[in-house]
Amino acid sequence: MEGAVVIAEGVAEPANHSPQPLEKMLLLQDKNPWKPWPRARSRVTGCLRWAQAVLGVPKLLDWYCLCALGVITALISFFMDSTVLKLIDAHRWLFRAVGSSAVLQYLCWTLYPIALTTFSTSFTQSLCPQSAGSGAPEVKTILSGVMLEGYLTLTHLAAKVVGMTCTLAAGSTIFLGKVGPFVHVSCMVGSFLDRVRSSIRGTSEKDLHSDMLVAGAAVAMASCFGCPISGVLFSVEVMSSHYSVRNYCRAFFAAVSGAVMFRLLAVFSSEQVTIMAMFKTRYQVEFPFDLPEMFFFAILGLLCGAICCAYLFLHRWLVTFTRTSAITSRILATDKALYSGLVALLLASMTFPHGIGQFMGSRMNMRELLNSLFDGRRLGALCSNSSVPRPEEVDPEYLWLEWCHPRVPVYGTLGIFLVMKFWMLLLATTMPMPAGYFMPVVIYGAAIGRFVGEVVAYLFPEGMQSEGILSPINPGGYSLAGAAAFSGAVTHTLSPALLVFEMTGQIAHVLPVVLATLISNALCRRYQPSFYDGIIILRKLPYLPQVLKSHPELRAVRVEQAMRLEPKALARSGRLAEVRSALASCQDPEFPVVDTHETLVLLGSVCRSELVRFLHLHAEEPGLDRELWEVCSIQPITFQLSNKTTIQQAHTAFLLLGLNLLYVTEGGRLTGLMSRAEMKKAIEDMATGKISAQP
C-alpha cells in the first residue's frame, strides 16, 4: 500500500525503498540496537571499505604504519621544541624584567630551572617511575629479545614527553638533551602502531614485531635533527645487536617521512624560509683544509678519545657513589624531587651570567651554543679586533660575542667551558628524570674541537702553505670533527660523523672528521664500554654483552662449563604432586618435559601458565587424577644445544633468535639448560677468569 512502512528491528523504511546492500542490512539488524544512527554508520563503513580497497590497505598496511610513525613522531618532536623554545624565552624575559638587582636576577636564574626539574622528577616518578633517564638502553634490551614490562605503554609515553619537555626547558643551565628519551618515545609510538596493525589484520597482539621498533629508533634521530641517513645508521650501530636487511628500507622510509615532516613544520611555522640544514654553515669549500692539518685532526681524535674514557669511567663511578652514599641514597630513596632540585640549584648557580657563567657562554641555549661553535670564523681574531660591545641580550647575529670577555681571551673562555661542563654534565646525568645525553656530548665535543682549532689558528695565523697554495685555518672544521669524535666515542658509533654533515649541510671536511672519529672510537673501545652499555651494566638490565674480543681463546669455552645442571624436568605422565612440587621449587617461565625421569629423553616444554591451569583443574574437581600430557599443551623444541656447543655459538643463537632459554641435550637426553641469566653469568666469569677454555 502506498505510503506504508515496514518495521525491521525498530527502523522505519519506506515500503517502495530499493533493497539495501548486505553490509547495510547487517548494520540495521545489529544485535546492539542501542547504537545510534545505524544508517550513518552503514555509510561510514561503506566509505571506509571503499577507501581500503582503493588504497590497498591490506597490501600496503606496513608502509602506511611506517609513514604514520614518522609523521606522528615528527609532530611530537616539533611541538615539544616549540613549547621548550617558548619556555626558554619566558625565562629570558623574566630575567630581564626583574631589573638590575643582582639578587632578583640570581633568584630568577636559579628558581626557574629548579621548578622545572623538580616538576619533571615528581611528575614522572608519580606517573611512571621507569621513565627516568634516557630510555635508549631499555630499547636496546627489548630489541635483543627481552620484553621489559611497562616500557612501551601509553602511560610511559605521556610521562616521558611531559618530563622531557620540562627538562629541555631548563636550557643549557642543566645541559641535557632529548635524543635518548626520544628514541624511547618513537619506539612507544611504533609499539602502539604495531598493535593497531595487528588489530586491523585480525592477528594476535601477543608478540611485538621488532620492525616497528627498529624503524622507531631511526625515526627518533630524523625527527630531532632532520637527518634520516644518520638516524638509520644510528639505529644499526646502537640499538640492534644483529640487523635484519629486511628492516633497512622500512627504517629509511620511516626516517625520511619523519625528517620531511619535521622540516616542513619548521617552514609552515615561519621558523625557516625553506627546507635547509638545522645548523647551516658557510665554510670555504675550495680549500677547506690542507694536508698537514690531518696531523692536528688525528691529535684531536686522540684527545677526544682520552677525555671520553675519563668521562665514561667517572660517570659510572658517580652513579654508583650516589646510590651507595649514605646521604644521597637516603634522599633518592625518600624524595627524588629534592635531589633534582639541589643539583639544579648547584648547576644554575655555576652558570649565573654575572658569576662564573659569564666566562662560559651560559646565556646561550643548546642550539645557539652549537651554532656559535660551528662558526667558520676565528673567534680569537674576532674578539681581539671587535669594537662591538657585549649586548645585554643574546644576539643571534653575534653569537661569537658570548665567548668574548674583556679580561679573558677566547682560549680562556673555551677552557673554562670545557672544565666546568665536564663535571656539571656528569652531575646532571644522576638526576632521576627523563633526559638525553647525546646532544650535550655533541656540544662538548664541538667545544673541544673549537679549542684545538683556535690554538692551531693561533700557531698558524696566515694559514698553512702547501705546493705554493696558502690555505687558511678554519676552526669550525675542527669543531665539526670534535663533535663527531667525542659523541662517537661516547656511544661507540660512527654515525655522528654523518650526523654533523647532515646537520650542517657541510661535507667538505669528510676525511678529517672520519679520521678523528675512527681514532677516538678505537681508543675508547679499547678501555671503556659505551655510555649505553654502561647504563645497562649499572641497571643490571637483562642484555647479553658481547663475548670478550680481547681474549679470542675464550670463545672456545663450551656450554657444559656454564649450563645449569639437572634442570627441573617433568615427566610426560606426571601427576598433581609432581606439578605442584615443580611450581613451588622453581620460578622458570617454562619447564622441560621428558619421556621418563630414568631416560630423560626431551619431548618438549610446557609453560608455567599451563601448569597453573593443571592445578586449577584438579582443585575444581578433587577426585580428578589426570596426567600432564592429557591437560597441558606440550610445545616442541625447535632448537637445542649440544654439550660441545661453544659459548660464542650459544650467544649468537640467543641474539639472532631472540630466545630466553635453550635446552642442552646429548643424544636426545636432557643434560642441562642455558638461560639468559646463565649466559650473562658465564660471560662475566670469563671476564674475571673463573672460566677458561678447556683443551
XYZ file of C-alpha atoms in Angstrom:
695
model
C 0.000 0.000 0.000
C 1.262 3.464 -0.887
C 2.925 5.182 1.993
C 3.028 2.047 4.146
C 6.136 1.336 6.141
C 7.919 -1.864 7.033
C 9.375 -2.114 10.559
C 12.661 -4.053 10.820
C 14.452 -4.051 14.198
C 12.874 -0.762 15.186
C 13.902 1.105 11.993
C 11.288 2.617 9.695
C 11.837 2.432 5.938
C 9.556 3.292 3.001
C 7.923 0.204 1.521
C 8.993 1.119 -2.011
C 12.676 1.667 -0.990
C 15.190 -0.288 -3.060
C 16.855 -3.346 -1.465
C 19.871 -2.428 0.663
C 23.353 -3.920 0.331
C 24.269 -6.779 2.603
C 26.550 -4.754 4.880
C 23.815 -2.139 5.406
C 21.280 -4.801 6.285
C 23.694 -6.312 8.789
C 24.136 -2.926 10.426
C 20.373 -2.373 10.513
C 19.922 -5.784 12.115
C 22.647 -5.175 14.684
C 22.454 -7.215 17.857
C 23.082 -3.989 19.747
C 20.056 -1.835 18.798
C 21.124 0.834 21.279
C 23.848 2.060 18.898
C 22.697 5.382 17.376
C 22.437 6.361 13.712
C 22.582 2.940 12.026
C 22.152 4.447 8.540
C 25.052 6.868 9.063
C 27.220 4.089 10.457
C 26.480 1.919 7.446
C 27.523 4.709 5.076
C 30.728 5.387 7.024
C 31.544 1.689 6.981
C 30.960 1.574 3.237
C 33.225 4.591 2.697
C 35.954 3.025 4.812
C 35.781 -0.208 2.881
C 35.896 1.689 -0.400
C 38.947 3.634 0.786
C 40.508 0.405 1.967
C 40.044 -1.164 -1.440
C 41.339 1.908 -3.312
C 44.375 2.460 -1.107
C 45.250 -1.201 -0.936
C 45.373 -1.206 2.845
C 45.885 -4.966 3.275
C 48.936 -4.934 0.998
C 50.422 -1.574 1.967
C 49.447 -1.511 5.630
C 53.047 -1.886 6.783
C 54.145 1.138 4.780
C 51.198 3.236 5.953
C 52.114 2.432 9.551
C 55.758 3.333 8.915
C 54.725 6.646 7.364
C 52.395 7.308 10.299
C 55.266 6.529 12.668
C 57.463 9.168 11.046
C 54.704 11.788 10.897
C 53.464 11.293 14.475
C 56.983 11.282 15.908
C 57.881 14.445 13.966
C 54.736 16.171 15.258
C 55.637 15.275 18.843
C 59.205 16.483 18.339
C 58.207 19.763 16.720
C 55.586 20.693 19.305
C 57.985 19.765 22.080
C 60.640 22.036 20.578
C 58.121 24.854 20.161
C 56.993 24.534 23.781
C 60.570 24.406 25.028
C 61.501 27.493 22.998
C 58.571 29.450 24.458
C 59.515 28.420 27.996
C 63.142 29.441 27.446
C 62.036 32.794 26.014
C 59.807 33.255 29.065
C 62.809 32.644 31.324
C 64.854 35.233 29.426
C 62.017 37.755 29.581
C 61.626 37.212 33.310
C 65.375 37.618 33.810
C 65.235 40.984 32.038
C 62.003 42.069 33.739
C 63.382 41.876 37.293
C 65.663 44.814 36.515
C 69.279 45.266 37.515
C 69.004 43.813 41.001
C 71.621 41.062 41.273
C 69.685 39.231 43.984
C 66.454 39.141 41.987
C 68.304 38.098 38.849
C 70.023 35.279 40.735
C 66.715 34.086 42.155
C 65.100 34.221 38.722
C 68.026 32.407 37.111
C 68.065 29.578 39.669
C 64.437 29.116 40.722
C 63.135 28.688 37.156
C 65.199 25.547 36.325
C 64.707 24.254 39.869
C 60.930 24.429 39.445
C 61.064 22.707 36.047
C 63.390 19.898 37.123
C 61.546 19.176 40.369
C 58.224 19.102 38.495
C 59.723 16.791 35.862
C 61.017 14.449 38.555
C 57.828 14.490 40.629
C 55.528 14.015 37.645
C 57.448 11.126 36.142
C 58.056 9.387 39.457
C 54.370 9.553 40.377
C 53.071 8.521 36.952
C 55.731 6.105 35.719
C 58.999 5.764 37.678
C 60.659 3.797 34.857
C 60.554 6.863 32.609
C 63.526 8.478 34.353
C 66.781 8.538 32.429
C 67.464 8.018 28.765
C 65.353 5.009 27.792
C 67.696 4.046 24.946
C 69.355 1.209 26.953
C 65.924 -0.259 27.679
C 65.028 -0.112 23.973
C 68.321 -1.811 23.160
C 67.460 -4.562 25.633
C 63.966 -5.012 24.170
C 65.366 -5.257 20.643
C 67.716 -8.012 21.826
C 64.679 -10.186 22.538
C 63.818 -9.413 26.175
C 60.428 -7.788 26.729
C 60.506 -5.343 29.644
C 57.064 -4.937 31.144
C 55.617 -1.429 31.120
C 58.299 0.211 28.995
C 56.194 0.607 25.833
C 52.868 1.746 27.286
C 50.999 4.979 26.546
C 51.290 5.970 30.221
C 55.044 5.750 29.896
C 54.815 7.815 26.702
C 52.912 10.623 28.455
C 55.345 10.673 31.375
C 58.324 10.737 29.028
C 57.031 13.575 26.850
C 55.951 15.847 29.706
C 59.047 15.184 31.786
C 61.407 15.641 28.846
C 59.751 18.931 27.889
C 60.401 20.308 31.369
C 63.978 19.031 31.310
C 64.722 20.714 27.991
C 63.024 23.937 29.103
C 65.649 24.260 31.834
C 68.024 25.154 28.995
C 71.797 24.987 28.967
C 71.779 25.537 32.725
C 71.087 21.829 33.217
C 72.742 20.958 29.876
C 70.699 17.888 28.925
C 69.207 16.842 25.588
C 66.416 14.724 24.127
C 67.820 12.140 21.684
C 67.888 9.153 24.052
C 64.401 9.680 25.518
C 63.060 10.443 22.058
C 64.320 7.078 20.820
C 62.161 5.597 23.565
C 59.197 7.836 22.655
C 59.429 6.882 18.989
C 59.565 3.179 19.849
C 56.489 3.566 22.070
C 54.641 5.149 19.134
C 55.862 2.287 16.958
C 54.606 -0.246 19.511
C 51.170 1.386 19.526
C 51.009 1.384 15.708
C 52.072 -2.244 15.704
C 49.083 -3.088 17.893
C 46.836 -1.102 15.549
C 48.261 -3.005 12.588
C 47.639 -6.326 14.332
C 44.079 -5.269 15.143
C 43.347 -4.327 11.524
C 44.728 -7.602 10.249
C 42.958 -9.576 12.950
C 46.179 -11.244 14.105
C 47.418 -11.843 17.627
C 48.948 -8.927 19.525
C 50.922 -11.230 21.799
C 54.237 -10.890 20.020
C 55.639 -7.444 19.273
C 57.169 -7.130 15.825
C 60.659 -5.667 16.018
C 60.492 -3.921 12.621
C 58.446 -1.044 14.064
C 60.870 -0.648 16.968
C 63.916 -0.649 14.690
C 62.228 1.941 12.472
C 61.297 3.935 15.589
C 64.929 4.123 16.668
C 65.837 5.540 13.240
C 62.900 7.963 13.190
C 63.962 9.477 16.521
C 67.194 10.916 15.165
C 65.469 12.060 11.976
C 62.749 13.844 13.964
C 65.230 15.563 16.284
C 67.672 16.878 13.672
C 66.033 16.226 10.297
C 68.800 13.733 9.487
C 67.344 10.454 8.148
C 70.557 8.793 6.914
C 72.451 9.123 10.173
C 69.270 8.120 12.003
C 69.182 4.760 10.221
C 72.908 4.265 10.786
C 72.439 5.149 14.475
C 69.721 2.504 14.841
C 72.002 -0.067 13.198
C 75.004 0.724 15.403
C 73.446 1.428 18.785
C 70.069 -0.252 19.017
C 70.487 -3.555 17.178
C 72.808 -6.387 18.170
C 72.039 -8.009 14.790
C 70.414 -6.043 11.997
C 67.963 -7.613 9.563
C 68.302 -6.393 5.981
C 64.508 -6.613 5.753
C 64.262 -3.611 8.085
C 66.680 -1.457 6.083
C 64.256 0.048 3.550
C 61.496 0.233 6.145
C 63.674 2.211 8.525
C 64.746 4.561 5.728
C 61.153 5.131 4.630
C 60.012 5.941 8.179
C 63.054 8.135 8.853
C 62.593 10.135 5.647
C 58.885 10.579 6.451
C 59.777 11.917 9.880
C 62.567 14.190 8.619
C 60.438 15.679 5.840
C 57.541 16.296 8.208
C 59.832 17.849 10.802
C 61.398 20.254 8.300
C 58.026 21.109 6.700
C 56.628 22.046 10.103
C 59.552 24.425 10.567
C 58.691 26.078 7.239
C 54.943 26.249 7.928
C 55.579 27.860 11.321
C 57.788 30.534 9.657
C 60.776 29.312 11.668
C 62.648 28.875 8.392
C 62.109 30.177 4.874
C 62.643 26.825 3.186
C 63.910 23.338 3.962
C 67.568 23.565 4.974
C 70.051 22.147 7.460
C 69.415 22.961 11.121
C 72.910 24.383 11.680
C 73.775 25.942 8.342
C 77.469 26.772 7.851
C 79.296 28.838 5.253
C 82.739 27.293 5.005
C 85.230 27.788 2.219
C 84.886 24.702 0.058
C 87.718 25.263 -2.427
C 90.472 24.624 0.155
C 88.661 23.622 3.362
C 91.800 22.106 4.920
C 95.380 21.364 3.983
C 97.154 18.018 4.113
C 99.392 18.892 7.123
C 96.248 19.620 9.118
C 95.422 15.916 9.116
C 98.028 15.580 11.859
C 96.130 18.020 14.071
C 92.843 16.262 13.342
C 94.467 12.992 14.445
C 95.625 14.708 17.650
C 92.060 15.932 18.140
C 90.790 12.342 17.807
C 93.261 11.133 20.442
C 92.279 13.982 22.768
C 88.562 13.255 22.386
C 89.150 9.546 22.985
C 91.176 10.176 26.141
C 88.642 12.636 27.584
C 85.841 10.229 26.687
C 87.495 7.378 28.607
C 87.701 9.602 31.681
C 84.114 10.748 31.204
C 82.684 7.219 30.919
C 84.673 5.940 33.896
C 83.712 8.866 36.121
C 80.066 8.610 35.047
C 79.776 5.010 36.254
C 81.700 5.855 39.430
C 79.484 8.858 40.208
C 76.231 6.952 39.609
C 77.469 4.145 41.868
C 78.541 6.669 44.501
C 75.150 8.397 44.575
C 73.453 5.024 45.057
C 75.768 3.854 47.840
C 76.494 7.094 49.692
C 74.532 7.407 52.920
C 73.295 10.935 52.231
C 72.442 10.792 48.527
C 70.975 7.285 48.695
C 68.659 8.370 51.516
C 67.494 11.410 49.536
C 66.981 9.373 46.360
C 65.020 6.770 48.287
C 62.668 9.220 50.020
C 62.437 12.336 47.840
C 63.914 12.238 44.349
C 62.496 15.679 43.525
C 64.562 17.161 46.352
C 67.723 15.647 44.906
C 66.935 17.070 41.450
C 66.238 20.486 42.975
C 69.550 20.515 44.873
C 71.517 19.515 41.783
C 69.676 22.127 39.694
C 70.483 24.783 42.322
C 74.194 23.984 42.132
C 74.278 23.893 38.322
C 72.248 27.086 37.971
C 74.479 28.894 40.462
C 77.570 27.903 38.479
C 76.079 29.244 35.236
C 74.753 32.543 36.632
C 75.644 35.154 33.946
C 77.004 37.641 36.468
C 79.201 34.996 38.064
C 81.428 32.369 36.506
C 78.767 31.815 33.856
C 79.912 34.954 32.023
C 83.102 33.090 31.051
C 81.333 30.044 29.577
C 78.575 31.379 27.307
C 75.844 30.447 29.781
C 73.273 32.846 28.293
C 73.021 30.785 25.085
C 70.671 27.829 24.756
C 71.786 24.472 23.323
C 71.134 25.368 19.678
C 72.873 28.736 19.980
C 75.877 27.081 21.608
C 76.255 24.702 18.700
C 75.751 27.478 16.124
C 78.456 29.587 17.757
C 80.919 26.687 17.930
C 80.361 25.726 14.272
C 81.125 29.280 13.112
C 83.866 29.186 10.475
C 85.455 32.465 11.571
C 88.317 32.696 14.065
C 86.916 33.710 17.445
C 90.335 34.886 18.606
C 90.632 37.379 15.748
C 87.009 38.482 16.061
C 87.255 39.142 19.797
C 90.602 40.979 19.617
C 89.565 43.215 16.692
C 85.954 43.806 17.651
C 84.686 47.162 18.852
C 81.117 45.885 19.296
C 80.130 45.927 22.979
C 78.700 42.799 24.526
C 74.890 43.087 24.138
C 72.548 42.907 27.101
C 70.681 40.077 25.360
C 71.881 37.208 23.188
C 72.026 38.403 19.580
C 71.620 35.567 17.029
C 73.749 37.523 14.554
C 76.609 37.986 17.037
C 76.730 34.749 18.981
C 80.520 34.844 18.947
C 80.380 37.814 21.335
C 79.228 35.418 24.082
C 82.725 33.887 24.023
C 84.457 37.268 24.249
C 85.345 38.819 27.585
C 87.415 41.942 28.171
C 89.592 40.255 30.814
C 89.797 36.671 29.485
C 90.885 35.643 25.952
C 88.728 33.286 23.925
C 91.045 30.369 24.754
C 90.304 31.015 28.413
C 86.521 31.087 27.984
C 86.604 27.882 25.952
C 88.874 26.275 28.541
C 86.586 27.300 31.413
C 83.614 25.920 29.489
C 85.359 22.573 28.999
C 86.455 22.245 32.626
C 83.158 23.321 34.183
C 80.829 21.482 31.828
C 82.756 18.245 32.302
C 81.803 17.772 35.945
C 78.488 19.574 35.566
C 77.383 17.154 32.845
C 78.456 14.203 34.979
C 76.419 15.537 37.888
C 73.381 16.255 35.701
C 73.282 12.638 34.485
C 72.473 11.473 38.029
C 69.164 13.394 38.156
C 66.182 10.958 38.191
C 64.130 12.494 35.377
C 63.734 11.947 31.611
C 66.814 13.334 29.924
C 69.058 12.698 26.940
C 72.830 12.720 26.991
C 73.700 12.676 23.281
C 73.254 16.358 22.424
C 75.364 17.547 25.410
C 78.300 15.367 24.349
C 77.957 16.667 20.773
C 78.244 20.235 22.087
C 81.071 19.315 24.433
C 82.970 17.635 21.596
C 82.392 20.692 19.411
C 83.929 22.836 22.175
C 86.969 20.545 22.316
C 87.378 20.818 18.561
C 86.884 24.576 18.695
C 89.595 24.924 21.319
C 92.054 22.872 19.247
C 91.103 24.793 16.098
C 91.653 28.159 17.761
C 95.060 27.013 19.028
C 96.079 25.823 15.543
C 94.843 29.104 14.055
C 96.894 30.985 16.645
C 100.020 28.965 15.758
C 99.452 29.497 12.028
C 97.748 32.908 11.743
C 98.367 33.132 7.994
C 97.334 29.559 7.342
C 99.295 26.570 6.066
C 101.122 26.618 2.758
C 101.365 23.521 0.599
C 102.618 23.457 -3.016
C 102.545 27.228 -3.177
C 98.904 27.490 -2.067
C 98.080 29.237 1.197
C 95.169 27.559 2.996
C 93.709 29.475 5.976
C 92.806 27.595 9.141
C 89.098 27.006 9.637
C 88.388 26.395 13.367
C 84.800 25.463 12.505
C 86.044 22.339 10.741
C 87.830 21.274 13.924
C 84.587 21.864 15.802
C 82.768 19.513 13.417
C 85.440 16.876 13.901
C 85.384 17.268 17.681
C 81.598 16.947 17.852
C 81.663 13.750 15.783
C 84.732 12.277 17.503
C 83.624 12.800 21.108
C 79.975 11.784 20.639
C 81.065 8.827 18.522
C 83.482 7.694 21.221
C 80.835 8.043 23.951
C 78.362 5.876 22.017
C 80.944 3.671 20.217
C 79.466 4.614 16.836
C 80.465 6.265 13.575
C 77.023 7.694 12.792
C 77.833 11.067 14.492
C 80.333 11.712 11.692
C 77.474 11.554 9.199
C 75.159 13.376 11.589
C 77.295 16.537 11.687
C 77.341 16.614 7.886
C 73.558 16.334 7.671
C 73.012 18.874 10.449
C 75.274 21.487 8.870
C 74.978 20.678 5.165
C 78.795 20.690 5.165
C 80.652 17.689 3.766
C 83.937 19.292 2.717
C 85.630 18.046 5.921
C 84.577 14.426 5.458
C 88.132 12.973 5.582
C 89.408 14.710 8.756
C 86.074 14.209 10.550
C 86.017 10.473 9.820
C 89.713 10.187 10.753
C 89.179 11.852 14.127
C 86.070 9.750 14.791
C 87.851 6.482 13.990
C 90.804 7.310 16.240
C 88.647 8.357 19.185
C 86.466 5.250 18.752
C 89.450 2.925 18.665
C 90.890 4.417 21.855
C 87.610 4.418 23.779
C 86.535 0.935 22.678
C 89.832 -0.421 23.963
C 89.361 0.794 27.530
C 85.698 1.601 28.241
C 82.213 0.315 27.360
C 79.879 2.722 25.613
C 77.636 5.081 27.563
C 74.534 2.983 26.861
C 76.284 -0.277 27.737
C 77.472 1.341 30.958
C 73.873 2.172 31.908
C 72.854 -1.407 31.085
C 75.554 -2.645 33.457
C 74.564 -0.204 36.204
C 70.851 -1.015 35.966
C 71.532 -4.743 35.555
C 69.267 -4.997 32.538
C 68.921 -8.498 31.009
C 71.014 -7.622 27.973
C 73.691 -10.032 26.822
C 77.058 -8.288 26.415
C 79.374 -9.247 23.604
C 81.756 -12.135 24.157
C 85.188 -10.785 25.041
C 87.084 -9.567 21.998
C 90.371 -9.034 23.816
C 90.687 -12.775 24.574
C 89.702 -14.729 21.446
C 90.646 -18.027 23.092
C 87.696 -17.687 25.480
C 85.287 -18.099 22.588
C 86.101 -21.816 22.689
C 84.520 -22.193 26.152
C 81.851 -24.887 25.947
C 78.274 -24.704 27.112
C 78.752 -27.648 29.507
C 81.081 -25.464 31.586
C 78.385 -22.860 32.306
C 74.986 -24.537 31.880
C 72.551 -25.304 34.693
C 72.866 -28.988 35.537
C 69.893 -31.210 36.371
C 67.083 -28.793 35.460
C 63.657 -29.322 36.970
C 62.053 -31.628 34.387
C 58.528 -33.017 34.308
C 57.631 -36.478 33.108
C 55.098 -36.767 30.330
C 52.919 -38.848 32.630
C 53.482 -36.581 35.634
C 50.611 -36.071 38.016
C 49.416 -33.497 40.535
C 52.138 -33.938 43.176
C 54.963 -33.619 40.662
C 53.489 -30.493 39.068
C 52.898 -28.864 42.460
C 56.479 -29.614 43.518
C 57.911 -28.187 40.292
C 55.976 -24.931 40.592
C 56.968 -24.490 44.238
C 60.684 -25.164 43.732
C 61.355 -23.182 40.550
C 60.301 -19.838 39.091
C 61.181 -20.571 35.469
C 58.598 -19.439 32.871
C 58.690 -22.880 31.234
C 59.690 -26.422 32.152
C 61.168 -29.243 30.056
C 59.042 -32.349 29.532
C 60.819 -35.703 29.279
C 59.655 -39.220 28.479
C 60.519 -40.590 31.922
C 62.831 -39.500 34.703
C 65.008 -42.534 34.009
C 65.594 -41.959 30.289
C 65.324 -38.112 30.318
C 64.551 -38.052 26.582
C 63.461 -34.469 25.845
C 59.990 -34.318 24.314
C 59.169 -30.626 24.560
C 58.368 -27.880 27.046
C 55.324 -26.649 28.898
C 54.803 -23.054 30.014
C 54.099 -22.115 33.601
C 50.574 -20.883 32.850
C 49.659 -24.369 31.576
C 50.840 -25.927 34.833
C 48.820 -23.402 36.835
C 45.768 -24.370 34.772
C 46.553 -28.009 35.563
C 46.400 -27.224 39.293
C 43.181 -25.237 38.975
C 41.530 -28.076 37.091
C 42.387 -30.548 39.861
C 41.296 -28.055 42.542
C 37.877 -27.693 40.920
C 37.452 -31.462 40.662
C 39.078 -33.022 43.760
C 38.694 -36.585 42.565
C 40.329 -35.949 39.203
C 43.667 -37.674 38.551
C 44.906 -36.718 35.072
C 48.362 -36.984 33.607
C 50.326 -33.958 32.392
C 50.032 -34.691 28.675
C 46.251 -35.079 28.927
C 45.714 -31.496 30.166
C 48.681 -29.351 29.190
C 49.863 -28.349 25.735
C 53.425 -29.594 25.286
C 55.315 -27.417 22.803
C 58.016 -29.000 20.625
C 61.630 -27.908 20.978
C 62.807 -26.476 17.665
C 66.335 -25.521 18.710
C 68.679 -27.388 21.054
C 72.288 -27.125 22.106
C 74.920 -29.802 22.449
C 77.318 -30.095 25.367
C 80.137 -29.260 22.960
C 78.481 -26.090 21.639
C 80.654 -23.056 22.367
C 79.556 -20.020 24.338
C 80.093 -17.934 21.200
C 77.643 -20.066 19.210
C 75.052 -20.090 22.010
C 75.423 -16.310 22.392
C 74.710 -15.848 18.675
C 71.654 -18.113 18.890
C 70.229 -16.091 21.771
C 70.620 -12.801 19.907
C 69.563 -13.894 16.433
C 66.526 -15.924 17.511
C 65.522 -13.711 20.443
C 65.344 -16.702 22.776
C 65.280 -16.645 26.563
C 66.023 -20.329 27.211
C 67.865 -23.121 25.400
C 67.962 -26.797 26.364
C 71.197 -28.797 26.226
C 70.912 -32.409 25.096
C 73.279 -35.276 24.349
C 71.837 -37.949 22.066
C 68.336 -36.651 22.742
C 68.828 -36.926 26.527
C 68.350 -33.756 28.558
C 71.599 -32.813 30.326
C 71.057 -29.149 31.236
C 69.714 -25.794 30.172
C 71.140 -22.384 29.366
C 69.052 -19.289 30.072
C 69.965 -15.658 29.522
C 70.916 -15.441 33.180
C 73.370 -18.361 32.850
C 74.746 -16.878 29.634
C 75.327 -13.475 31.225
C 76.986 -15.035 34.272
C 79.190 -17.141 32.009
C 80.409 -14.061 30.148
C 81.120 -12.304 33.463
C 83.010 -15.354 34.751
C 85.014 -15.448 31.539
C 85.933 -11.792 32.050
C 87.104 -12.421 35.622
C 88.981 -15.634 34.794
C 86.663 -18.013 36.665
C 86.016 -19.921 33.443
C 88.739 -20.756 30.942
C 88.774 -22.678 27.697
C 89.398 -26.416 28.032
C 91.958 -28.110 25.782
